[in-house]
Amino acid sequence: MSAAALETTVHDAAGVVLRYRLKHTGQSSDRLGACEVCNRHASEVFHLTGAMLYERAAKPDSDPGRFGWTHHKCVDLFGHRDCVASHRAGTLVMSLPDDRGDPNFRTVIGGVDVLIGRDAEGFKVHIADRYEAVRSTLLRAYRFAEEAVNHPERRRPITALD
């Protein structure tokens, strides 16, 4: 199952950041078994894996490897595309252009490069390589980035917290 993900989405479930990768297996239920959600035959089987962003407590605050992904207690399903996709928890925050395991979120909003990075203080928003704000959740950071990109005159000072 080393195929590239068809889509990689990031969700916010009450402050918990979840990443979901949806991959096409190239197989049918004849080989992989019935859909794990609806228990019916699937001519095309998809694989959905989930991961949760976590903090490695033993790492110092300044260590860039302090945050990582774990699959512990996360979804791992085979089945129809719609069936497995319906098992994604939380609010969709963004779709990622690639499926690498970096805990920093790079995306493009309105043609502007946006980086939302996680550190000990929270989610830091960088717009066009310039630090703008820190937010307590990924969803709040993304909404701030959307507002700042679409309405630059409404940007709050970088000291503003939510």
Short mmCIF file of C-alpha atoms in Angstrom, two decimals:
data_model
loop_
_atom_site.label_atom_id
_atom_site.label_comp_id
_atom_site.label_asym_id
_atom_site.label_seq_id
_atom_site.Cartn_x
_atom_site.Cartn_y
_atom_site.Cartn_z
CA MET A 1 0.00 0.00 0.00
CA SER A 2 2.74 2.45 -0.83
CA ALA A 3 0.66 4.25 -3.46
CA ALA A 4 0.33 8.01 -3.19
CA ALA A 5 -2.78 9.26 -1.47
CA LEU A 6 -5.67 10.40 -3.66
CA GLU A 7 -6.46 13.00 -1.04
CA THR A 8 -5.03 14.04 2.28
CA THR A 9 -7.34 16.05 4.52
CA VAL A 10 -6.83 17.62 7.93
CA HIS A 11 -9.69 17.86 10.41
CA ASP A 12 -10.16 19.52 13.79
CA ALA A 13 -12.14 17.43 16.27
CA ALA A 14 -12.65 19.61 19.36
CA GLY A 15 -9.03 20.80 19.28
CA VAL A 16 -7.55 17.43 18.30
CA VAL A 17 -5.89 17.53 14.87
CA LEU A 18 -6.57 14.50 12.67
CA ARG A 19 -5.04 13.75 9.26
CA TYR A 20 -6.77 11.34 6.88
CA ARG A 21 -5.21 9.75 3.81
CA LEU A 22 -7.45 8.14 1.21
CA LYS A 23 -5.73 5.71 -1.15
CA HIS A 24 -6.95 3.56 -4.02
CA THR A 25 -5.90 -0.07 -3.64
CA GLY A 26 -6.41 -1.10 -7.25
CA GLN A 27 -8.24 -4.18 -5.95
CA SER A 28 -11.83 -5.31 -5.55
CA SER A 29 -13.71 -7.02 -2.74
CA ASP A 30 -12.90 -10.36 -4.36
CA ARG A 31 -9.35 -10.00 -3.08
CA LEU A 32 -9.70 -7.70 -0.05
CA GLY A 33 -13.11 -8.68 1.30
CA ALA A 34 -16.36 -6.76 1.64
CA CYS A 35 -16.56 -3.09 2.54
CA GLU A 36 -15.83 -2.79 6.27
CA VAL A 37 -18.53 -0.14 6.66
CA CYS A 38 -21.56 -1.43 4.74
CA ASN A 39 -20.43 -5.08 4.34
CA ARG A 40 -21.24 -5.11 0.59
CA HIS A 41 -19.09 -5.96 -2.42
CA ALA A 42 -16.91 -3.13 -3.78
CA SER A 43 -15.58 -3.22 -7.33
CA GLU A 44 -13.01 -0.60 -6.32
CA VAL A 45 -11.67 -0.74 -2.77
CA PHE A 46 -10.26 2.35 -1.07
CA HIS A 47 -8.15 2.51 2.09
CA LEU A 48 -8.62 5.30 4.64
CA THR A 49 -6.02 5.75 7.36
CA GLY A 50 -6.17 8.29 10.14
CA ALA A 51 -3.45 9.83 12.27
CA MET A 52 -3.58 12.15 15.26
CA LEU A 53 -1.13 14.99 15.94
CA TYR A 54 0.52 14.50 19.32
CA GLU A 55 3.20 16.13 21.42
CA ARG A 56 6.27 14.18 22.47
CA ALA A 57 6.55 15.19 26.11
CA ALA A 58 10.21 14.18 26.47
CA LYS A 59 11.37 16.67 23.82
CA PRO A 60 12.51 20.20 24.72
CA ASP A 61 10.34 23.16 23.68
CA SER A 62 12.76 24.22 20.95
CA ASP A 63 13.00 20.78 19.28
CA PRO A 64 11.37 20.79 15.80
CA GLY A 65 10.61 17.08 16.24
CA ARG A 66 8.49 17.71 19.31
CA PHE A 67 5.24 17.06 17.42
CA GLY A 68 4.43 14.01 15.35
CA TRP A 69 1.66 11.72 14.12
CA THR A 70 0.33 8.57 15.73
CA HIS A 71 -2.12 6.02 14.34
CA HIS A 72 -3.08 4.90 17.87
CA LYS A 73 -6.90 4.78 18.22
CA CYS A 74 -7.35 6.15 14.69
CA VAL A 75 -9.43 4.86 11.80
CA ASP A 76 -8.03 2.25 9.37
CA LEU A 77 -10.74 1.09 6.96
CA PHE A 78 -11.13 -0.63 3.58
CA GLY A 79 -14.24 -0.22 1.43
CA HIS A 80 -16.22 2.01 -0.89
CA ARG A 81 -14.86 5.53 -1.23
CA ASP A 82 -17.99 7.18 0.21
CA CYS A 83 -18.29 4.65 3.02
CA VAL A 84 -14.76 5.04 4.34
CA ALA A 85 -14.76 8.82 3.79
CA SER A 86 -17.85 9.13 5.99
CA HIS A 87 -15.79 7.89 8.96
CA ARG A 88 -13.61 11.01 9.11
CA ALA A 89 -14.21 12.78 12.43
CA GLY A 90 -14.21 16.49 13.10
CA THR A 91 -14.51 19.60 10.96
CA LEU A 92 -12.65 19.63 7.66
CA VAL A 93 -9.99 22.33 7.92
CA MET A 94 -7.99 21.87 4.72
CA SER A 95 -6.86 19.53 2.00
CA LEU A 96 -3.12 19.13 1.67
CA PRO A 97 -1.33 19.05 -1.69
CA ASP A 98 0.81 16.09 -0.58
CA ASP A 99 0.65 13.34 2.00
CA ARG A 100 3.95 13.63 3.83
CA GLY A 101 4.06 13.26 7.58
CA ASP A 102 5.19 16.80 8.42
CA PRO A 103 3.27 18.33 11.37
CA ASN A 104 3.48 21.71 9.60
CA PHE A 105 0.61 22.48 7.27
CA ARG A 106 1.45 24.12 3.95
CA THR A 107 -1.34 25.24 1.67
CA VAL A 108 -2.29 27.97 -0.77
CA ILE A 109 -5.17 30.33 0.02
CA GLY A 110 -6.18 32.81 -2.66
CA GLY A 111 -2.88 32.32 -4.48
CA VAL A 112 -0.83 33.08 -1.35
CA ASP A 113 1.44 30.52 0.35
CA VAL A 114 0.38 29.82 3.92
CA LEU A 115 2.26 27.81 6.53
CA ILE A 116 0.64 26.85 9.82
CA GLY A 117 3.18 25.34 12.17
CA ARG A 118 2.64 23.69 15.54
CA ASP A 119 4.85 24.48 18.51
CA ALA A 120 4.58 24.75 22.29
CA GLU A 121 2.68 28.06 22.09
CA GLY A 122 0.03 26.89 19.63
CA PHE A 123 -0.51 27.05 15.88
CA LYS A 124 1.61 29.79 14.31
CA VAL A 125 0.40 31.31 11.05
CA HIS A 126 2.92 32.44 8.44
CA ILE A 127 1.55 34.16 5.34
CA ALA A 128 3.94 34.64 2.41
CA ASP A 129 6.86 33.68 4.71
CA ARG A 130 5.95 36.31 7.31
CA TYR A 131 4.82 35.48 10.85
CA GLU A 132 1.31 36.81 11.49
CA ALA A 133 -0.32 35.23 14.54
CA VAL A 134 -0.61 32.32 16.95
CA ARG A 135 -3.92 30.54 17.55
CA SER A 136 -4.99 27.86 20.02
CA THR A 137 -6.44 25.42 17.45
CA LEU A 138 -5.70 24.55 13.85
CA LEU A 139 -9.22 25.55 12.81
CA ARG A 140 -8.82 29.02 14.35
CA ALA A 141 -5.39 29.41 12.72
CA TYR A 142 -6.77 28.45 9.31
CA ARG A 143 -9.73 30.81 9.63
CA PHE A 144 -7.37 33.62 10.60
CA ALA A 145 -5.19 32.86 7.55
CA GLU A 146 -8.24 32.95 5.25
CA GLU A 147 -9.33 36.29 6.68
CA ALA A 148 -5.82 37.75 6.51
CA VAL A 149 -5.29 36.66 2.91
CA ASN A 150 -8.70 37.77 1.67
CA HIS A 151 -8.85 41.00 3.71
CA PRO A 152 -5.28 42.11 4.55
CA GLU A 153 -6.57 45.37 6.03
CA ARG A 154 -8.30 43.36 8.79
CA ARG A 155 -5.15 41.63 10.06
CA ARG A 156 -4.79 41.96 13.77
CA PRO A 157 -1.41 42.79 15.34
CA ILE A 158 0.84 39.75 15.73
CA THR A 159 0.47 39.98 19.51
CA ALA A 160 -3.25 39.25 19.31
CA LEU A 161 -4.31 35.89 20.75
CA ASP A 162 -7.67 34.23 20.58
#
